Amino acid sequence: RKEEEDEGPIKKGISRPVEVVVRPNGLGLGFGNFKEQSQLKVNRQIEAEVRGLDLEEDNKPKEKERDILDGIDKSLLPTTDSLLAQGARSWRGGGKKGRKKKATKRKIVNYQEILDKTAEKEGGGGGGSAKKMKIIDMRSSAAASSSTAPTTATTTTAAGGEVPIGEELLHNVTLLLNTHESRLHTTSYMVKSSQQRAKNLEKDLEDMDRRKDGIEHRIAKMELALGIIEKAERLVETMEHMEKDRKTKRMDADKELLDFALDSLAGIFGTLYGNFTREERKSLKFDVTLLPSIVRPIFDRLTRTLKPLKMTDLASWMGRLAVGTSRLCDAAGSDDEAYALREIIFVENIAPWIQTSLGSSKWDVVADAETGLDIYETLLTCATASFPRAEEGENAILKECLAEEIVRNAVMPKLLRAASHWRPGLTKKNNPQQQQQPTLVDPLHRWILPWLPHLR
C-alpha cells in the first residue's frame, strides 16, 4: 500500500465527460423509444468506473437465420409477428442505433415460389400429388423484373384453370368500383341539377316573354293615350279659332261652343274607354292623371271669357252643360268612373270658375244677394241633373264639395265682413208731406236668411 502511495496520486476521477440528453418539451417519462440520460452506455460506464464495478457488455443475441417461409401466412399477406420480428428494419428499430446499421439487401421472393415450397412441404417433399396454387402477381413491373423468376406467375396463371382473386385484387377492384360509383352518383346529381336549372331557365324565359308582351302591350296603350291627349290639344286649338271668330263677327256662340266641346269630349272618351279595360284604367289611374289632363284645358277655354254675373242665359248654358255631362258619364265604363268624371267637371273646373266670380269685388253680398244665390242654386241643379241614375248619397257628397268650394270659401267670408260692418238705420223721406213709414236700411233677412240653408 505504501508502494502504491509512493508511485503517485490515486486516480479517482472519471475518464470521459458525462453525456447529456435534451428531453423534448412536453415529452413524458417512458414515452416511445427515448433514452434517458442514465440509460446511455457511456454514462453507465462512467458510473461503473466511479463505483469500482465492471460493466458487463451487452451480449446481443445473434439473429438466427430464418427459413424463407418463416413468418409468411398462407393468405399471402405478412402477419404482425413477422413484421415485428424483422429486427432493426422494423418500425421498432427507430432512432440513432437503428440508422447506424448498414442496410441489408432484401431478397425479393416471388409469391409463386413461396407457395410452391409450401406445397412441397405439405406433400412430404416427394413431389407427389400436391397441386400448385395459382395466384396473380400484384406487384409493380419493377419489382417483378427484379425477381429471380419473373415469368413464373404469368406462366402459371396462363396455364389454365380458374385463378383465385387475391385479397389485394379484391381490395383494388372494390376501391375502383366505389370510386366509379361515387363518380357516377356525382355525375347523376350534376345531370339532374343541370336539368332542373334548364327547366328553371325555361320557366324564367317564359316569364320574361310574358313580361315583354305585357310591356309591349302597355307601350301600345300608352301611345294610344298619348294620341288621345294630342287630339284633346287639337280640340283646344280649334276652340280658340272659334273664339276668335265669335269676337270678330260678334256671334253669340257660347252655347254652340259648349255643345261642340262636349260632343268632341264624348268622342274622345268613347275611344278612351273602348280601348282600355277597367283594370288598365285602374292601374293607369285615369281619374287622377289622364282625365284631368284632358278635361281641364277644354273647360279652361270654355270659361275663360264667360262671366257668370253678366250671363243672362246662365240657366240655359248650365242646362246644356248637364246634358253634355250626362253623355260623358254614359260613355264611362262604370258608375264609379262616372262619379269621378262628374266630380272632375264640376268640382275641379266649374266650381272654381263660379268661386272666382262670387269672390271678386264685382259681387256685393248685400245688394246682389239674390244674384249670387241664383248662380249657386243653378249650379247645384245642373250638377244633380248631369247624372240622372246617380245615388242620393253620391249627390249629397257632390253638393257638400260644391258648398265647401263656393259657400265656405267665397260667400261666407263676405257675409261675415258685411255683418260686422252693418249698422241699423232707417230710410229718409224724400217728401215730408207724404205719410210714409220709414223702413230699415239693408235688413238682415234680405241677404243673410237666403244663405242660411246652405250654411249648414
PDB file of N, CA, C and O in Angstrom, residues 358-401:
ATOM      1  N   LEU A 358    -117.904  85.071 -57.597  1.00  0.00           N
ATOM      2  CA  LEU A 358    -118.545  85.470 -56.345  1.00  0.00           C
ATOM      3  C   LEU A 358    -117.541  86.021 -55.333  1.00  0.00           C
ATOM      4  O   LEU A 358    -117.926  86.793 -54.445  1.00  0.00           O
ATOM      5  N   GLY A 359    -116.291  85.630 -55.447  1.00  0.00           N
ATOM      6  CA  GLY A 359    -115.306  86.146 -54.525  1.00  0.00           C
ATOM      7  C   GLY A 359    -114.684  87.460 -54.955  1.00  0.00           C
ATOM      8  O   GLY A 359    -113.937  88.078 -54.188  1.00  0.00           O
ATOM      9  N   SER A 360    -115.014  87.930 -56.160  1.00  0.00           N
ATOM     10  CA  SER A 360    -114.458  89.193 -56.645  1.00  0.00           C
ATOM     11  C   SER A 360    -115.221  90.376 -56.033  1.00  0.00           C
ATOM     12  O   SER A 360    -116.293  90.241 -55.447  1.00  0.00           O
ATOM     13  N   SER A 361    -114.658  91.552 -56.217  1.00  0.00           N
ATOM     14  CA  SER A 361    -115.291  92.766 -55.693  1.00  0.00           C
ATOM     15  C   SER A 361    -116.506  93.202 -56.510  1.00  0.00           C
ATOM     16  O   SER A 361    -117.247  94.109 -56.090  1.00  0.00           O
ATOM     17  N   LYS A 362    -116.725  92.607 -57.672  1.00  0.00           N
ATOM     18  CA  LYS A 362    -117.865  92.971 -58.506  1.00  0.00           C
ATOM     19  C   LYS A 362    -119.178  92.419 -57.951  1.00  0.00           C
ATOM     20  O   LYS A 362    -120.255  92.826 -58.416  1.00  0.00           O
ATOM     21  N   TRP A 363    -119.125  91.519 -57.048  1.00  0.00           N
ATOM     22  CA  TRP A 363    -120.349  90.964 -56.453  1.00  0.00           C
ATOM     23  C   TRP A 363    -120.463  91.456 -55.023  1.00  0.00           C
ATOM     24  O   TRP A 363    -119.582  91.225 -54.197  1.00  0.00           O
ATOM     25  N   ASP A 364    -121.548  92.149 -54.753  1.00  0.00           N
ATOM     26  CA  ASP A 364    -121.849  92.665 -53.407  1.00  0.00           C
ATOM     27  C   ASP A 364    -122.796  91.694 -52.727  1.00  0.00           C
ATOM     28  O   ASP A 364    -123.918  91.460 -53.197  1.00  0.00           O
ATOM     29  N   VAL A 365    -122.350  91.143 -51.624  1.00  0.00           N
ATOM     30  CA  VAL A 365    -123.142  90.125 -50.951  1.00  0.00           C
ATOM     31  C   VAL A 365    -124.411  90.710 -50.355  1.00  0.00           C
ATOM     32  O   VAL A 365    -125.399  89.984 -50.130  1.00  0.00           O
ATOM     33  N   VAL A 366    -124.474  92.047 -50.103  1.00  0.00           N
ATOM     34  CA  VAL A 366    -125.667  92.669 -49.529  1.00  0.00           C
ATOM     35  C   VAL A 366    -126.626  93.105 -50.625  1.00  0.00           C
ATOM     36  O   VAL A 366    -127.814  92.785 -50.610  1.00  0.00           O
ATOM     37  N   ALA A 367    -126.138  93.832 -51.617  1.00  0.00           N
ATOM     38  CA  ALA A 367    -127.011  94.368 -52.659  1.00  0.00           C
ATOM     39  C   ALA A 367    -127.389  93.310 -53.682  1.00  0.00           C
ATOM     40  O   ALA A 367    -128.506  93.303 -54.209  1.00  0.00           O
ATOM     41  N   ASP A 368    -126.437  92.394 -54.017  1.00  0.00           N
ATOM     42  CA  ASP A 368    -126.682  91.384 -55.064  1.00  0.00           C
ATOM     43  C   ASP A 368    -126.781  89.989 -54.468  1.00  0.00           C
ATOM     44  O   ASP A 368    -126.281  89.010 -55.051  1.00  0.00           O
ATOM     45  N   ALA A 369    -127.404  89.879 -53.331  1.00  0.00           N
ATOM     46  CA  ALA A 369    -127.506  88.562 -52.686  1.00  0.00           C
ATOM     47  C   ALA A 369    -128.299  87.587 -53.534  1.00  0.00           C
ATOM     48  O   ALA A 369    -127.934  86.407 -53.658  1.00  0.00           O
ATOM     49  N   GLU A 370    -129.405  88.052 -54.136  1.00  0.00           N
ATOM     50  CA  GLU A 370    -130.244  87.164 -54.942  1.00  0.00           C
ATOM     51  C   GLU A 370    -129.498  86.663 -56.178  1.00  0.00           C
ATOM     52  O   GLU A 370    -129.659  85.518 -56.590  1.00  0.00           O
ATOM     53  N   THR A 371    -128.683  87.513 -56.777  1.00  0.00           N
ATOM     54  CA  THR A 371    -127.938  87.095 -57.985  1.00  0.00           C
ATOM     55  C   THR A 371    -126.969  85.960 -57.657  1.00  0.00           C
ATOM     56  O   THR A 371    -126.900  84.941 -58.359  1.00  0.00           O
ATOM     57  N   GLY A 372    -126.190  86.142 -56.597  1.00  0.00           N
ATOM     58  CA  GLY A 372    -125.255  85.082 -56.210  1.00  0.00           C
ATOM     59  C   GLY A 372    -125.953  83.809 -55.807  1.00  0.00           C
ATOM     60  O   GLY A 372    -125.491  82.701 -56.123  1.00  0.00           O
ATOM     61  N   LEU A 373    -127.095  83.952 -55.106  1.00  0.00           N
ATOM     62  CA  LEU A 373    -127.838  82.761 -54.691  1.00  0.00           C
ATOM     63  C   LEU A 373    -128.389  82.011 -55.892  1.00  0.00           C
ATOM     64  O   LEU A 373    -128.382  80.778 -55.941  1.00  0.00           O
ATOM     65  N   ASP A 374    -128.876  82.733 -56.917  1.00  0.00           N
ATOM     66  CA  ASP A 374    -129.394  82.082 -58.130  1.00  0.00           C
ATOM     67  C   ASP A 374    -128.289  81.317 -58.865  1.00  0.00           C
ATOM     68  O   ASP A 374    -128.516  80.202 -59.373  1.00  0.00           O
ATOM     69  N   ILE A 375    -127.100  81.918 -58.944  1.00  0.00           N
ATOM     70  CA  ILE A 375    -125.981  81.231 -59.624  1.00  0.00           C
ATOM     71  C   ILE A 375    -125.627  79.931 -58.895  1.00  0.00           C
ATOM     72  O   ILE A 375    -125.441  78.882 -59.522  1.00  0.00           O
ATOM     73  N   TYR A 376    -125.577  80.003 -57.582  1.00  0.00           N
ATOM     74  CA  TYR A 376    -125.200  78.811 -56.811  1.00  0.00           C
ATOM     75  C   TYR A 376    -126.257  77.717 -56.919  1.00  0.00           C
ATOM     76  O   TYR A 376    -125.929  76.538 -57.118  1.00  0.00           O
ATOM     77  N   GLU A 377    -127.535  78.088 -56.800  1.00  0.00           N
ATOM     78  CA  GLU A 377    -128.592  77.075 -56.893  1.00  0.00           C
ATOM     79  C   GLU A 377    -128.698  76.499 -58.300  1.00  0.00           C
ATOM     80  O   GLU A 377    -129.006  75.317 -58.477  1.00  0.00           O
ATOM     81  N   THR A 378    -128.424  77.319 -59.327  1.00  0.00           N
ATOM     82  CA  THR A 378    -128.406  76.802 -60.699  1.00  0.00           C
ATOM     83  C   THR A 378    -127.300  75.767 -60.872  1.00  0.00           C
ATOM     84  O   THR A 378    -127.469  74.744 -61.549  1.00  0.00           O
ATOM     85  N   LEU A 379    -126.137  76.035 -60.250  1.00  0.00           N
ATOM     86  CA  LEU A 379    -125.038  75.076 -60.315  1.00  0.00           C
ATOM     87  C   LEU A 379    -125.417  73.761 -59.646  1.00  0.00           C
ATOM     88  O   LEU A 379    -125.119  72.673 -60.170  1.00  0.00           O
ATOM     89  N   LEU A 380    -126.089  73.815 -58.477  1.00  0.00           N
ATOM     90  CA  LEU A 380    -126.499  72.584 -57.802  1.00  0.00           C
ATOM     91  C   LEU A 380    -127.469  71.776 -58.642  1.00  0.00           C
ATOM     92  O   LEU A 380    -127.369  70.543 -58.733  1.00  0.00           O
ATOM     93  N   THR A 381    -128.432  72.487 -59.276  1.00  0.00           N
ATOM     94  CA  THR A 381    -129.410  71.780 -60.120  1.00  0.00           C
ATOM     95  C   THR A 381    -128.730  71.125 -61.309  1.00  0.00           C
ATOM     96  O   THR A 381    -129.038  69.975 -61.676  1.00  0.00           O
ATOM     97  N   CYS A 382    -127.783  71.840 -61.935  1.00  0.00           N
ATOM     98  CA  CYS A 382    -127.070  71.282 -63.078  1.00  0.00           C
ATOM     99  C   CYS A 382    -126.234  70.071 -62.681  1.00  0.00           C
ATOM    100  O   CYS A 382    -126.213  69.067 -63.402  1.00  0.00           O
ATOM    101  N   ALA A 383    -125.555  70.167 -61.556  1.00  0.00           N
ATOM    102  CA  ALA A 383    -124.708  69.053 -61.123  1.00  0.00           C
ATOM    103  C   ALA A 383    -125.533  67.814 -60.808  1.00  0.00           C
ATOM    104  O   ALA A 383    -125.130  66.680 -61.115  1.00  0.00           O
ATOM    105  N   THR A 384    -126.698  67.999 -60.195  1.00  0.00           N
ATOM    106  CA  THR A 384    -127.551  66.852 -59.881  1.00  0.00           C
ATOM    107  C   THR A 384    -128.121  66.218 -61.134  1.00  0.00           C
ATOM    108  O   THR A 384    -128.248  64.990 -61.227  1.00  0.00           O
ATOM    109  N   ALA A 385    -128.500  67.036 -62.126  1.00  0.00           N
ATOM    110  CA  ALA A 385    -129.096  66.511 -63.357  1.00  0.00           C
ATOM    111  C   ALA A 385    -128.064  65.949 -64.332  1.00  0.00           C
ATOM    112  O   ALA A 385    -128.439  65.333 -65.332  1.00  0.00           O
ATOM    113  N   SER A 386    -126.792  66.158 -64.091  1.00  0.00           N
ATOM    114  CA  SER A 386    -125.773  65.691 -65.032  1.00  0.00           C
ATOM    115  C   SER A 386    -125.618  64.172 -65.051  1.00  0.00           C
ATOM    116  O   SER A 386    -125.091  63.617 -66.001  1.00  0.00           O
ATOM    117  N   PHE A 387    -126.098  63.489 -64.012  1.00  0.00           N
ATOM    118  CA  PHE A 387    -126.026  62.029 -63.968  1.00  0.00           C
ATOM    119  C   PHE A 387    -127.312  61.531 -63.338  1.00  0.00           C
ATOM    120  O   PHE A 387    -127.403  61.353 -62.118  1.00  0.00           O
ATOM    121  N   PRO A 388    -128.372  61.317 -64.148  1.00  0.00           N
ATOM    122  CA  PRO A 388    -129.705  61.028 -63.598  1.00  0.00           C
ATOM    123  C   PRO A 388    -129.753  59.783 -62.714  1.00  0.00           C
ATOM    124  O   PRO A 388    -130.520  59.742 -61.756  1.00  0.00           O
ATOM    125  N   ARG A 389    -128.980  58.743 -63.042  1.00  0.00           N
ATOM    126  CA  ARG A 389    -129.066  57.493 -62.272  1.00  0.00           C
ATOM    127  C   ARG A 389    -128.127  57.467 -61.062  1.00  0.00           C
ATOM    128  O   ARG A 389    -127.906  56.413 -60.466  1.00  0.00           O
ATOM    129  N   ALA A 390    -127.604  58.624 -60.699  1.00  0.00           N
ATOM    130  CA  ALA A 390    -126.709  58.688 -59.540  1.00  0.00           C
ATOM    131  C   ALA A 390    -127.488  58.448 -58.255  1.00  0.00           C
ATOM    132  O   ALA A 390    -128.679  58.791 -58.146  1.00  0.00           O
ATOM    133  N   GLU A 391    -126.866  57.877 -57.289  1.00  0.00           N
ATOM    134  CA  GLU A 391    -127.488  57.620 -55.991  1.00  0.00           C
ATOM    135  C   GLU A 391    -127.556  58.911 -55.177  1.00  0.00           C
ATOM    136  O   GLU A 391    -126.801  59.851 -55.395  1.00  0.00           O
ATOM    137  N   GLU A 392    -128.480  58.922 -54.212  1.00  0.00           N
ATOM    138  CA  GLU A 392    -128.657  60.111 -53.390  1.00  0.00           C
ATOM    139  C   GLU A 392    -127.414  60.403 -52.555  1.00  0.00           C
ATOM    140  O   GLU A 392    -127.058  61.571 -52.329  1.00  0.00           O
ATOM    141  N   GLY A 393    -126.791  59.367 -52.100  1.00  0.00           N
ATOM    142  CA  GLY A 393    -125.582  59.575 -51.314  1.00  0.00           C
ATOM    143  C   GLY A 393    -124.474  60.248 -52.123  1.00  0.00           C
ATOM    144  O   GLY A 393    -123.763  61.129 -51.622  1.00  0.00           O
ATOM    145  N   GLU A 394    -124.322  59.847 -53.392  1.00  0.00           N
ATOM    146  CA  GLU A 394    -123.312  60.467 -54.248  1.00  0.00           C
ATOM    147  C   GLU A 394    -123.666  61.923 -54.549  1.00  0.00           C
ATOM    148  O   GLU A 394    -122.780  62.798 -54.587  1.00  0.00           O
ATOM    149  N   ASN A 395    -124.967  62.198 -54.756  1.00  0.00           N
ATOM    150  CA  ASN A 395    -125.380  63.592 -54.982  1.00  0.00           C
ATOM    151  C   ASN A 395    -125.134  64.456 -53.741  1.00  0.00           C
ATOM    152  O   ASN A 395    -124.724  65.620 -53.851  1.00  0.00           O
ATOM    153  N   ALA A 396    -125.362  63.880 -52.559  1.00  0.00           N
ATOM    154  CA  ALA A 396    -125.117  64.632 -51.322  1.00  0.00           C
ATOM    155  C   ALA A 396    -123.619  64.943 -51.171  1.00  0.00           C
ATOM    156  O   ALA A 396    -123.236  66.039 -50.744  1.00  0.00           O
ATOM    157  N   ILE A 397    -122.779  63.971 -51.531  1.00  0.00           N
ATOM    158  CA  ILE A 397    -121.332  64.213 -51.454  1.00  0.00           C
ATOM    159  C   ILE A 397    -120.918  65.312 -52.428  1.00  0.00           C
ATOM    160  O   ILE A 397    -120.097  66.190 -52.096  1.00  0.00           O
ATOM    161  N   LEU A 398    -121.491  65.293 -53.641  1.00  0.00           N
ATOM    162  CA  LEU A 398    -121.161  66.317 -54.631  1.00  0.00           C
ATOM    163  C   LEU A 398    -121.603  67.708 -54.159  1.00  0.00           C
ATOM    164  O   LEU A 398    -120.853  68.699 -54.292  1.00  0.00           O
ATOM    165  N   LYS A 399    -122.804  67.809 -53.579  1.00  0.00           N
ATOM    166  CA  LYS A 399    -123.280  69.102 -53.074  1.00  0.00           C
ATOM    167  C   LYS A 399    -122.395  69.606 -51.942  1.00  0.00           C
ATOM    168  O   LYS A 399    -122.125  70.813 -51.840  1.00  0.00           O
ATOM    169  N   GLU A 400    -121.953  68.709 -51.087  1.00  0.00           N
ATOM    170  CA  GLU A 400    -121.074  69.104 -49.993  1.00  0.00           C
ATOM    171  C   GLU A 400    -119.747  69.653 -50.527  1.00  0.00           C
ATOM    172  O   GLU A 400    -119.217  70.643 -50.009  1.00  0.00           O
ATOM    173  N   CYS A 401    -119.218  69.025 -51.558  1.00  0.00           N
ATOM    174  CA  CYS A 401    -117.965  69.516 -52.153  1.00  0.00           C
ATOM    175  C   CYS A 401    -118.158  70.900 -52.779  1.00  0.00           C
ATOM    176  O   CYS A 401    -117.309  71.792 -52.641  1.00  0.00           O
TER     177      CYS A 401
END
